[in-house]
mmCIF file of C-alpha atoms and ligand atoms in Angstrom:
data_model
loop_
_atom_site.group_PDB
_atom_site.id
_atom_site.type_symbol
_atom_site.label_atom_id
_atom_site.label_comp_id
_atom_site.label_asym_id
_atom_site.label_seq_id
_atom_site.Cartn_x
_atom_site.Cartn_y
_atom_site.Cartn_z
ATOM 1 C CA MET A 283 -50.162 111.434 -152.612
ATOM 2 C CA ALA A 284 -51.182 108.495 -154.353
ATOM 3 C CA ARG A 285 -49.942 105.207 -153.016
ATOM 4 C CA SER A 286 -48.871 102.386 -155.458
ATOM 5 C CA ASP A 287 -46.606 99.210 -155.082
ATOM 6 C CA HIS A 288 -45.154 100.549 -158.366
ATOM 7 C CA PRO A 289 -45.805 104.076 -159.338
ATOM 8 C CA GLN A 290 -48.565 103.835 -162.019
ATOM 9 C CA HIS A 291 -46.760 106.112 -164.543
ATOM 10 C CA LEU A 292 -43.722 104.083 -164.604
ATOM 11 C CA SER A 293 -43.049 100.996 -166.598
ATOM 12 C CA SER A 294 -41.802 97.874 -164.740
ATOM 13 C CA SER A 295 -39.039 97.405 -167.096
ATOM 14 C CA LEU A 296 -37.333 100.436 -166.376
ATOM 15 C CA THR A 297 -33.793 99.962 -165.342
ATOM 16 C CA PRO A 298 -32.689 100.276 -161.331
ATOM 17 C CA GLU A 299 -30.749 103.497 -162.328
ATOM 18 C CA THR A 300 -33.925 105.060 -163.900
ATOM 19 C CA LEU A 301 -36.333 103.822 -161.054
ATOM 20 C CA ALA A 302 -33.980 105.575 -158.229
ATOM 21 C CA VAL A 303 -34.363 108.874 -160.282
ATOM 22 C CA ALA A 304 -37.905 108.636 -161.212
ATOM 23 C CA ALA A 305 -39.857 106.643 -158.604
ATOM 24 C CA GLY A 306 -41.515 108.220 -155.620
ATOM 25 C CA ARG A 307 -42.289 111.519 -157.283
ATOM 26 C CA PRO A 308 -45.510 113.634 -156.683
ATOM 27 C CA ASP A 309 -47.971 113.553 -159.341
ATOM 28 C CA ARG A 310 -47.265 115.808 -162.441
ATOM 29 C CA THR A 311 -49.677 118.546 -161.931
ATOM 30 C CA PRO A 312 -48.691 122.220 -162.752
ATOM 31 C CA ASP A 313 -46.734 123.947 -159.947
ATOM 32 C CA SER A 314 -46.317 120.744 -157.744
ATOM 33 C CA PRO A 315 -42.754 120.241 -156.635
ATOM 34 C CA LEU A 316 -40.532 117.400 -158.215
ATOM 35 C CA ASN A 317 -39.694 116.288 -155.000
ATOM 36 C CA VAL A 318 -42.055 114.987 -152.067
ATOM 37 C CA PRO A 319 -41.509 117.627 -149.576
ATOM 38 C CA ILE A 320 -40.791 117.204 -145.823
ATOM 39 C CA THR A 321 -43.779 116.930 -143.715
ATOM 40 C CA PRO A 322 -42.974 117.203 -140.058
ATOM 41 C CA ALA A 323 -46.407 116.102 -138.586
ATOM 42 C CA SER A 324 -47.468 114.527 -135.452
ATOM 43 C CA THR A 325 -50.918 114.230 -136.267
ATOM 44 C CA TYR A 326 -53.286 114.894 -139.152
ATOM 45 C CA VAL A 327 -56.838 116.121 -139.801
ATOM 46 C CA ALA A 328 -59.102 113.096 -139.034
ATOM 47 C CA GLY A 329 -60.648 111.271 -141.812
ATOM 48 C CA GLY A 330 -57.990 110.485 -143.898
ATOM 49 C CA SER A 331 -55.596 107.502 -144.269
ATOM 50 C CA LEU A 332 -52.708 108.792 -142.148
ATOM 51 C CA GLU A 333 -54.370 109.948 -139.006
ATOM 52 C CA TYR A 334 -51.444 110.035 -136.519
ATOM 53 C CA GLY A 335 -47.616 110.636 -137.192
ATOM 54 C CA ARG A 336 -46.526 107.090 -135.823
ATOM 55 C CA TYR A 337 -48.842 105.492 -138.604
ATOM 56 C CA GLY A 338 -47.703 107.178 -141.558
ATOM 57 C CA ASN A 339 -46.053 110.140 -143.100
ATOM 58 C CA PRO A 340 -45.966 111.356 -146.985
ATOM 59 C CA THR A 341 -42.033 111.668 -146.678
ATOM 60 C CA TRP A 342 -41.782 108.051 -145.557
ATOM 61 C CA GLU A 343 -43.940 107.069 -148.490
ATOM 62 C CA ALA A 344 -41.794 108.647 -151.037
ATOM 63 C CA PHE A 345 -38.688 106.802 -150.004
ATOM 64 C CA GLU A 346 -40.732 103.596 -149.719
ATOM 65 C CA ASP A 347 -42.154 103.875 -153.153
ATOM 66 C CA VAL A 348 -38.677 104.305 -154.423
ATOM 67 C CA VAL A 349 -37.103 101.228 -152.468
ATOM 68 C CA GLY A 350 -40.171 99.263 -153.361
ATOM 69 C CA ALA A 351 -39.682 99.925 -156.945
ATOM 70 C CA LEU A 352 -35.930 98.930 -157.005
ATOM 71 C CA GLU A 353 -36.414 95.705 -154.834
ATOM 72 C CA GLY A 354 -39.767 94.664 -156.555
ATOM 73 C CA GLY A 355 -41.879 94.546 -153.320
ATOM 74 C CA ARG A 356 -43.671 96.856 -150.804
ATOM 75 C CA ALA A 357 -41.419 98.718 -148.566
ATOM 76 C CA VAL A 358 -41.414 99.919 -145.024
ATOM 77 C CA MET A 359 -39.279 102.425 -143.709
ATOM 78 C CA TYR A 360 -38.007 102.496 -140.147
ATOM 79 C CA ALA A 361 -35.946 104.555 -137.720
ATOM 80 C CA SER A 362 -32.724 102.552 -138.608
ATOM 81 C CA GLY A 363 -31.503 99.446 -139.946
ATOM 82 C CA LEU A 364 -31.681 97.555 -136.791
ATOM 83 C CA ALA A 365 -35.214 98.626 -136.130
ATOM 84 C CA ALA A 366 -36.019 97.130 -139.472
ATOM 85 C CA ALA A 367 -34.342 93.794 -138.528
ATOM 86 C CA ALA A 368 -36.056 93.997 -135.197
ATOM 87 C CA ALA A 369 -39.576 94.246 -137.048
ATOM 88 C CA VAL A 370 -38.462 91.392 -139.528
ATOM 89 C CA LEU A 371 -37.420 89.098 -136.810
ATOM 90 C CA SER A 372 -40.980 89.849 -134.857
ATOM 91 C CA LEU A 373 -42.337 87.672 -137.792
ATOM 92 C CA VAL A 374 -40.619 84.621 -136.100
ATOM 93 C CA PRO A 375 -43.102 82.547 -133.946
ATOM 94 C CA SER A 376 -42.286 82.120 -130.410
ATOM 95 C CA GLY A 377 -39.748 79.421 -129.702
ATOM 96 C CA ARG A 378 -38.918 78.872 -133.295
ATOM 97 C CA ALA A 379 -35.318 78.822 -134.752
ATOM 98 C CA VAL A 380 -33.595 81.591 -137.049
ATOM 99 C CA VAL A 381 -30.422 80.445 -138.796
ATOM 100 C CA VAL A 382 -27.910 83.270 -139.293
ATOM 101 C CA PRO A 383 -24.519 83.699 -140.851
ATOM 102 C CA ARG A 384 -21.973 83.811 -137.683
ATOM 103 C CA HIS A 385 -20.460 87.043 -139.638
ATOM 104 C CA ALA A 386 -23.670 88.824 -140.202
ATOM 105 C CA TYR A 387 -23.774 92.335 -138.935
ATOM 106 C CA ASN A 388 -22.846 92.310 -135.200
ATOM 107 C CA GLY A 389 -26.104 94.042 -134.181
ATOM 108 C CA THR A 390 -28.216 91.532 -135.856
ATOM 109 C CA VAL A 391 -26.617 88.640 -134.252
ATOM 110 C CA ALA A 392 -26.551 90.536 -130.880
ATOM 111 C CA LEU A 393 -30.421 91.098 -131.287
ATOM 112 C CA LEU A 394 -30.807 87.291 -132.068
ATOM 113 C CA ARG A 395 -28.951 86.163 -129.086
ATOM 114 C CA ASP A 396 -30.644 88.516 -127.007
ATOM 115 C CA ALA A 397 -33.897 87.196 -127.911
ATOM 116 C CA ALA A 398 -32.512 83.738 -127.573
ATOM 117 C CA ARG A 399 -31.213 84.156 -123.859
ATOM 118 C CA ARG A 400 -34.769 85.372 -123.017
ATOM 119 C CA GLY A 401 -36.309 82.109 -124.537
ATOM 120 C CA HIS A 402 -38.229 83.953 -127.367
ATOM 121 C CA LEU A 403 -36.321 82.041 -130.221
ATOM 122 C CA GLU A 404 -33.522 79.735 -131.029
ATOM 123 C CA VAL A 405 -30.576 81.006 -133.031
ATOM 124 C CA ARG A 406 -28.450 78.812 -135.129
ATOM 125 C CA GLU A 407 -25.313 80.665 -136.147
ATOM 126 C CA VAL A 408 -23.333 79.161 -139.219
ATOM 127 C CA ASP A 409 -20.204 79.467 -141.158
ATOM 128 C CA VAL A 410 -21.392 80.367 -144.634
ATOM 129 C CA THR A 411 -17.842 79.685 -146.038
ATOM 130 C CA GLN A 412 -19.051 75.957 -145.851
ATOM 131 C CA PRO A 413 -21.123 75.126 -148.821
ATOM 132 C CA ARG A 414 -25.064 74.945 -148.007
ATOM 133 C CA ALA A 415 -24.324 75.911 -144.257
ATOM 134 C CA LEU A 416 -27.357 78.005 -144.025
ATOM 135 C CA VAL A 417 -29.700 75.249 -145.654
ATOM 136 C CA ASP A 418 -28.349 72.362 -143.755
ATOM 137 C CA ALA A 419 -29.346 74.069 -140.533
ATOM 138 C CA ALA A 420 -32.625 75.174 -141.895
ATOM 139 C CA ASP A 421 -34.603 72.186 -140.714
ATOM 140 C CA ASP A 422 -37.631 73.241 -138.654
ATOM 141 C CA ALA A 423 -36.363 76.900 -138.877
ATOM 142 C CA ALA A 424 -39.070 79.596 -139.287
ATOM 143 C CA MET A 425 -36.532 81.951 -140.843
ATOM 144 C CA VAL A 426 -33.253 81.848 -142.796
ATOM 145 C CA TRP A 427 -31.411 85.141 -142.613
ATOM 146 C CA ILE A 428 -28.979 85.678 -145.377
ATOM 147 C CA GLU A 429 -26.318 88.502 -145.518
ATOM 148 C CA SER A 430 -24.550 88.494 -148.560
ATOM 149 C CA PRO A 431 -21.702 89.905 -148.516
ATOM 150 C CA THR A 432 -21.344 89.721 -144.759
ATOM 151 C CA ASN A 433 -20.148 92.437 -142.932
ATOM 152 C CA PRO A 434 -16.991 92.714 -142.550
ATOM 153 C CA ALA A 435 -15.917 89.195 -143.554
ATOM 154 C CA LEU A 436 -17.293 89.869 -147.072
ATOM 155 C CA GLU A 437 -18.645 86.236 -147.528
ATOM 156 C CA VAL A 438 -20.872 85.716 -150.243
ATOM 157 C CA VAL A 439 -23.860 83.120 -150.719
ATOM 158 C CA ASP A 440 -25.637 81.996 -153.616
ATOM 159 C CA VAL A 441 -29.092 83.772 -152.745
ATOM 160 C CA ALA A 442 -31.286 81.911 -155.445
ATOM 161 C CA GLU A 443 -30.049 78.481 -154.364
ATOM 162 C CA THR A 444 -30.365 79.183 -150.444
ATOM 163 C CA ALA A 445 -33.688 80.786 -150.899
ATOM 164 C CA ALA A 446 -35.016 77.867 -152.989
ATOM 165 C CA ALA A 447 -33.808 75.171 -150.592
ATOM 166 C CA ALA A 448 -34.817 77.219 -147.464
ATOM 167 C CA ARG A 449 -38.293 77.677 -148.664
ATOM 168 C CA THR A 450 -38.723 73.954 -149.365
ATOM 169 C CA ARG A 451 -38.217 73.634 -145.787
ATOM 170 C CA GLY A 452 -40.823 75.930 -145.121
ATOM 171 C CA ALA A 453 -38.483 78.795 -143.774
ATOM 172 C CA LEU A 454 -39.232 82.441 -144.370
ATOM 173 C CA VAL A 455 -36.162 83.945 -146.403
ATOM 174 C CA VAL A 456 -34.723 87.231 -145.406
ATOM 175 C CA VAL A 457 -31.755 88.809 -147.214
ATOM 176 C CA ASP A 458 -29.872 91.950 -145.792
ATOM 177 C CA ASN A 459 -28.960 93.508 -149.004
ATOM 178 C CA THR A 460 -27.221 96.409 -147.415
ATOM 179 C CA PHE A 461 -23.673 95.934 -149.023
ATOM 180 C CA ALA A 462 -24.814 94.745 -152.546
ATOM 181 C CA THR A 463 -27.944 97.241 -153.025
ATOM 182 C CA PRO A 464 -30.494 96.410 -155.540
ATOM 183 C CA LEU A 465 -28.250 97.533 -158.150
ATOM 184 C CA VAL A 466 -26.334 94.385 -157.957
ATOM 185 C CA GLN A 467 -28.668 91.867 -156.344
ATOM 186 C CA GLN A 468 -32.424 91.722 -156.023
ATOM 187 C CA PRO A 469 -33.331 89.183 -153.612
ATOM 188 C CA LEU A 470 -37.200 89.240 -153.976
ATOM 189 C CA ALA A 471 -36.622 88.142 -157.611
ATOM 190 C CA LEU A 472 -34.097 85.529 -156.463
ATOM 191 C CA GLY A 473 -36.842 83.954 -154.241
ATOM 192 C CA ALA A 474 -36.532 85.711 -151.060
ATOM 193 C CA ASP A 475 -39.526 86.949 -148.915
ATOM 194 C CA VAL A 476 -38.282 90.109 -147.050
ATOM 195 C CA VAL A 477 -35.313 92.128 -148.120
ATOM 196 C CA VAL A 478 -33.566 94.576 -145.403
ATOM 197 C CA HIS A 479 -31.326 97.497 -145.602
ATOM 198 C CA SER A 480 -29.545 99.793 -143.392
ATOM 199 C CA ALA A 481 -30.569 102.491 -145.586
ATOM 200 C CA THR A 482 -27.960 104.599 -143.169
ATOM 201 C CA LYS A 483 -25.451 103.297 -145.630
ATOM 202 C CA LEU A 484 -25.450 103.066 -149.438
ATOM 203 C CA LEU A 485 -29.106 103.880 -149.974
ATOM 204 C CA ALA A 486 -28.825 107.317 -148.048
ATOM 205 C CA GLY A 487 -25.245 107.610 -148.955
ATOM 206 C CA HIS A 488 -24.003 110.740 -147.265
ATOM 207 C CA SER A 489 -23.334 109.752 -143.579
ATOM 208 C CA ASP A 490 -26.176 112.224 -142.442
ATOM 209 C CA ALA A 491 -29.239 110.261 -141.630
ATOM 210 C CA LEU A 492 -29.858 107.035 -139.844
ATOM 211 C CA ALA A 493 -32.690 104.954 -141.808
ATOM 212 C CA GLY A 494 -33.905 101.587 -142.216
ATOM 213 C CA VAL A 495 -36.023 99.551 -144.666
ATOM 214 C CA ALA A 496 -37.612 96.280 -145.134
ATOM 215 C CA VAL A 497 -39.398 95.259 -148.390
ATOM 216 C CA ALA A 498 -41.893 92.433 -148.491
ATOM 217 C CA ALA A 499 -42.616 90.209 -151.472
ATOM 218 C CA ASP A 500 -46.302 89.742 -150.596
ATOM 219 C CA ASP A 501 -49.016 91.850 -148.974
ATOM 220 C CA ALA A 502 -49.845 89.779 -145.831
ATOM 221 C CA THR A 503 -45.910 90.252 -144.658
ATOM 222 C CA TYR A 504 -45.821 93.969 -145.756
ATOM 223 C CA GLU A 505 -49.046 94.640 -143.491
ATOM 224 C CA LEU A 506 -47.316 92.838 -140.392
ATOM 225 C CA LEU A 507 -44.025 94.765 -140.885
ATOM 226 C CA GLU A 508 -45.994 97.971 -141.084
ATOM 227 C CA THR A 509 -48.005 96.877 -138.204
ATOM 228 C CA TYR A 510 -44.616 96.252 -136.085
ATOM 229 C CA ARG A 511 -43.619 99.779 -137.038
ATOM 230 C CA ARG A 512 -46.396 101.257 -135.357
ATOM 231 C CA LEU A 513 -46.390 99.065 -132.317
ATOM 232 C CA HIS A 514 -42.595 99.470 -131.743
ATOM 233 C CA GLY A 515 -42.688 103.091 -132.650
ATOM 234 C CA ALA A 516 -39.613 102.622 -134.670
ATOM 235 C CA THR A 517 -40.497 105.403 -136.968
ATOM 236 C CA PRO A 518 -38.170 107.621 -139.037
ATOM 237 C CA GLY A 519 -38.024 111.344 -138.914
ATOM 238 C CA ALA A 520 -39.485 113.239 -141.855
ATOM 239 C CA LEU A 521 -36.328 114.658 -142.400
ATOM 240 C CA GLU A 522 -34.267 111.632 -142.373
ATOM 241 C CA ALA A 523 -36.776 110.240 -144.910
ATOM 242 C CA TYR A 524 -36.230 113.296 -147.035
ATOM 243 C CA LEU A 525 -32.458 112.927 -146.848
ATOM 244 C CA ALA A 526 -32.462 109.393 -147.470
ATOM 245 C CA THR A 527 -34.639 109.519 -150.742
ATOM 246 C CA ARG A 528 -32.448 112.569 -151.995
ATOM 247 C CA GLY A 529 -29.532 110.260 -151.494
ATOM 248 C CA LEU A 530 -31.191 107.412 -153.305
ATOM 249 C CA ARG A 531 -31.652 109.580 -156.202
ATOM 250 C CA THR A 532 -27.812 109.130 -156.966
ATOM 251 C CA LEU A 533 -27.446 105.949 -155.696
ATOM 252 C CA ALA A 534 -26.197 104.457 -159.301
ATOM 253 C CA VAL A 535 -23.352 107.087 -160.001
ATOM 254 C CA ARG A 536 -22.332 106.905 -156.313
ATOM 255 C CA PHE A 537 -21.934 103.274 -156.189
ATOM 256 C CA GLU A 538 -20.289 103.043 -159.796
ATOM 257 C CA ARG A 539 -17.721 105.519 -158.909
ATOM 258 C CA ALA A 540 -16.997 104.286 -155.521
ATOM 259 C CA GLN A 541 -16.962 100.458 -156.939
ATOM 260 C CA ASP A 542 -14.440 101.605 -159.305
ATOM 261 C CA ASN A 543 -12.214 103.183 -156.714
ATOM 262 C CA ALA A 544 -12.555 100.182 -154.661
ATOM 263 C CA ARG A 545 -11.349 97.839 -157.469
ATOM 264 C CA ARG A 546 -8.270 99.927 -158.130
ATOM 265 C CA LEU A 547 -7.698 100.262 -154.418
ATOM 266 C CA VAL A 548 -7.915 96.312 -154.107
ATOM 267 C CA GLU A 549 -5.223 96.125 -156.725
ATOM 268 C CA ARG A 550 -2.731 98.623 -155.179
ATOM 269 C CA LEU A 551 -3.156 97.070 -151.637
ATOM 270 C CA ALA A 552 -2.740 93.639 -152.919
ATOM 271 C CA ALA A 553 0.730 94.708 -154.294
ATOM 272 C CA HIS A 554 1.613 96.782 -151.247
ATOM 273 C CA PRO A 555 4.441 95.100 -149.127
ATOM 274 C CA GLU A 556 2.894 96.172 -145.720
ATOM 275 C CA VAL A 557 -0.583 94.598 -146.719
ATOM 276 C CA ALA A 558 -0.895 90.766 -145.961
ATOM 277 C CA ASP A 559 -4.553 89.976 -146.753
ATOM 278 C CA VAL A 560 -7.228 91.819 -149.065
ATOM 279 C CA ARG A 561 -10.534 90.746 -149.309
ATOM 280 C CA TYR A 562 -13.050 91.960 -152.045
ATOM 281 C CA PRO A 563 -16.210 90.090 -153.308
ATOM 282 C CA GLY A 564 -15.542 91.415 -156.749
ATOM 283 C CA PHE A 565 -18.386 93.812 -156.573
ATOM 284 C CA GLY A 566 -19.471 96.564 -154.311
ATOM 285 C CA THR A 567 -17.785 99.461 -152.350
ATOM 286 C CA VAL A 568 -16.467 97.768 -149.231
ATOM 287 C CA LEU A 569 -13.253 95.931 -148.965
ATOM 288 C CA THR A 570 -11.044 94.831 -146.193
ATOM 289 C CA PHE A 571 -7.095 94.252 -145.575
ATOM 290 C CA GLU A 572 -4.956 93.312 -142.917
ATOM 291 C CA PRO A 573 -1.541 94.956 -142.435
ATOM 292 C CA VAL A 574 1.525 92.647 -142.069
ATOM 293 C CA GLY A 575 1.986 93.863 -138.602
ATOM 294 C CA GLY A 576 -1.362 92.827 -137.501
ATOM 295 C CA GLY A 577 -3.744 94.872 -134.821
ATOM 296 C CA VAL A 578 -1.224 97.214 -133.697
ATOM 297 C CA ALA A 579 -0.266 98.111 -137.233
ATOM 298 C CA ALA A 580 -3.761 98.472 -138.193
ATOM 299 C CA HIS A 581 -4.426 101.068 -135.477
ATOM 300 C CA ARG A 582 -1.619 102.893 -136.649
ATOM 301 C CA VAL A 583 -2.339 102.811 -140.150
ATOM 302 C CA THR A 584 -6.098 103.752 -139.637
ATOM 303 C CA THR A 585 -5.247 106.782 -137.368
ATOM 304 C CA ALA A 586 -2.709 107.983 -139.554
ATOM 305 C CA SER A 587 -4.913 109.176 -142.601
ATOM 306 C CA ARG A 588 -5.691 112.655 -143.652
ATOM 307 C CA LEU A 589 -8.155 112.275 -146.223
ATOM 308 C CA VAL A 590 -9.643 108.996 -145.418
ATOM 309 C CA VAL A 591 -11.765 109.307 -141.960
ATOM 310 C CA CYS A 592 -11.124 106.896 -139.432
ATOM 311 C CA ALA A 593 -14.826 105.947 -138.454
ATOM 312 C CA THR A 594 -17.298 103.361 -138.447
ATOM 313 C CA SER A 595 -20.247 102.757 -140.605
ATOM 314 C CA LEU A 596 -19.978 102.637 -144.312
ATOM 315 C CA GLY A 597 -21.778 103.650 -147.565
ATOM 316 C CA GLY A 598 -21.086 107.542 -147.701
ATOM 317 C CA VAL A 599 -19.534 109.415 -150.287
ATOM 318 C CA GLU A 600 -16.173 109.792 -148.280
ATOM 319 C CA THR A 601 -13.923 107.057 -147.719
ATOM 320 C CA THR A 602 -13.778 105.574 -144.023
ATOM 321 C CA TRP A 603 -12.063 102.980 -142.396
ATOM 322 C CA GLU A 604 -11.490 101.229 -139.056
ATOM 323 C CA ARG A 605 -9.879 98.440 -137.377
ATOM 324 C CA ARG A 606 -12.761 96.329 -136.702
ATOM 325 C CA ARG A 607 -11.687 94.424 -133.596
ATOM 326 C CA ARG A 608 -11.468 97.889 -131.840
ATOM 327 C CA TRP A 609 -15.438 96.919 -131.050
ATOM 328 C CA GLU A 610 -16.032 94.631 -128.116
ATOM 329 C CA GLY A 611 -18.899 92.960 -130.001
ATOM 330 C CA GLU A 612 -16.868 92.153 -132.995
ATOM 331 C CA PRO A 613 -16.520 88.338 -133.212
ATOM 332 C CA HIS A 614 -13.287 86.894 -132.456
ATOM 333 C CA THR A 615 -13.154 85.095 -135.723
ATOM 334 C CA ILE A 616 -12.443 88.556 -137.359
ATOM 335 C CA PRO A 617 -8.755 88.831 -137.455
ATOM 336 C CA GLU A 618 -7.350 91.630 -134.998
ATOM 337 C CA GLY A 619 -5.800 93.637 -137.679
ATOM 338 C CA LEU A 620 -8.646 93.390 -140.069
ATOM 339 C CA VAL A 621 -9.294 96.958 -141.519
ATOM 340 C CA ARG A 622 -12.626 97.528 -143.243
ATOM 341 C CA VAL A 623 -12.330 100.068 -145.986
ATOM 342 C CA SER A 624 -15.750 101.978 -146.988
ATOM 343 C CA VAL A 625 -14.681 103.282 -150.379
ATOM 344 C CA GLY A 626 -16.158 106.737 -151.496
ATOM 345 C CA ILE A 627 -16.083 108.731 -154.550
ATOM 346 C CA GLU A 628 -13.068 110.959 -154.068
ATOM 347 C CA GLY A 629 -10.437 111.153 -157.005
ATOM 348 C CA PHE A 630 -8.549 107.932 -156.955
ATOM 349 C CA ALA A 631 -4.957 109.578 -157.235
ATOM 350 C CA ASP A 632 -5.820 111.554 -153.925
ATOM 351 C CA LEU A 633 -7.397 108.249 -152.219
ATOM 352 C CA TRP A 634 -4.105 106.358 -153.006
ATOM 353 C CA ALA A 635 -1.835 108.795 -151.949
ATOM 354 C CA ASP A 636 -3.392 109.268 -148.548
ATOM 355 C CA VAL A 637 -3.414 105.440 -148.030
ATOM 356 C CA GLU A 638 0.087 104.989 -148.855
ATOM 357 C CA GLN A 639 1.198 107.683 -146.710
ATOM 358 C CA ALA A 640 -0.913 106.069 -143.996
ATOM 359 C CA LEU A 641 0.488 102.694 -144.715
ATOM 360 C CA ALA A 642 4.074 103.978 -143.949
ATOM 361 C CA HIS A 643 2.992 104.307 -140.466
ATOM 362 C CA ALA A 644 2.420 100.667 -140.106
HETATM 363 C C1 PLP B 1328 -25.188 98.876 -140.326
HETATM 364 C C2 PLP B 1328 -25.908 97.819 -140.738
HETATM 365 C C3 PLP B 1328 -27.043 97.275 -140.105
HETATM 366 C C4 PLP B 1328 -27.700 98.106 -139.173
HETATM 367 O O1 PLP B 1328 -28.300 99.383 -139.656
HETATM 368 P P1 PLP B 1328 -28.414 100.841 -138.505
HETATM 369 O O2 PLP B 1328 -28.895 101.955 -139.771
HETATM 370 O O3 PLP B 1328 -26.955 101.261 -138.262
HETATM 371 O O4 PLP B 1328 -29.283 100.358 -137.538
HETATM 372 C C5 PLP B 1328 -27.568 96.156 -140.466
HETATM 373 N N1 PLP B 1328 -26.984 95.395 -141.417
HETATM 374 C C6 PLP B 1328 -25.924 95.598 -142.173
HETATM 375 C C7 PLP B 1328 -25.306 94.895 -143.119
HETATM 376 C C8 PLP B 1328 -25.260 96.990 -141.603
HETATM 377 O O5 PLP B 1328 -24.106 97.344 -142.224
#
């Protein structure tokens, strides 16, 4: 299949909603399928551009073409979001510093701390509720890692402002765009060098595939990210690539519907007597709340739901929730009773009825 940064037949002025549907399709020749098929292959007949299964796969390429079109760069697909993060962190020269929000995804922070413990790099964890915290820590740093909104504190930073300031200090700017998605925020257009996603979440959207992707603004960075995929062997399966692409086609409708449910849930929760604190950045499909009764009440509520699934992860069509501090690795600055809710696309009346009955167990 022909590869290009931006599918040749598509205009670059298309909206994200349209690109999600139209990018990454096979050429329009008679009898060609509308979707790039699943290609399970560990090796290919020699002499072409693919050669071996760890180097490339047409089904990955379809996903990469869609995400690349949506984010405005060149995408590399990985086996998971954390595999994408690991590849991006491999861009950091030995011994140099990485600035990261203390409430970035806990796997990302764990990866950075492990690298720091082994002397590979220095990690500077900052509180992004303080203005310019990322920028103030960026002197001599090789990379500024932005996650906005953060998971699960839902803190938001100004990506354009942070990227501009970090770049004048010579740092590579990376944005984990998992929560916002390119529908809300396109970090490369805001000055970032690399975008990372856990495609496991909203991009794939159906809780049935682990996948990650990194998108580079320039060719040199793209080549490195592709090289690290080969060297680390962090390759997705062809089935996962197919599922992720298929999920991505409906990103806009899923996102709009789930966001609408999330906004309504925020209003209802904020008015509920058992609920102390509701956090929501004003957009997106994830919110948090704390029951008045703290950690014990949060445990009771999240295990009393019948429709809402008590489960980790987020971004699927079904609403899930969990008490985040049930995880050892969760920072202790996250309250004991904080419940993270990933809002799905169910009918709102059913959703609220279940949340309300669960809150009665607080
Ligand atoms: C889940 C998540 C990751 C890690 O992705 P996996 O696909 O689970 O490896 C990274 N960043 C954020 C913001 C996430 O929510």
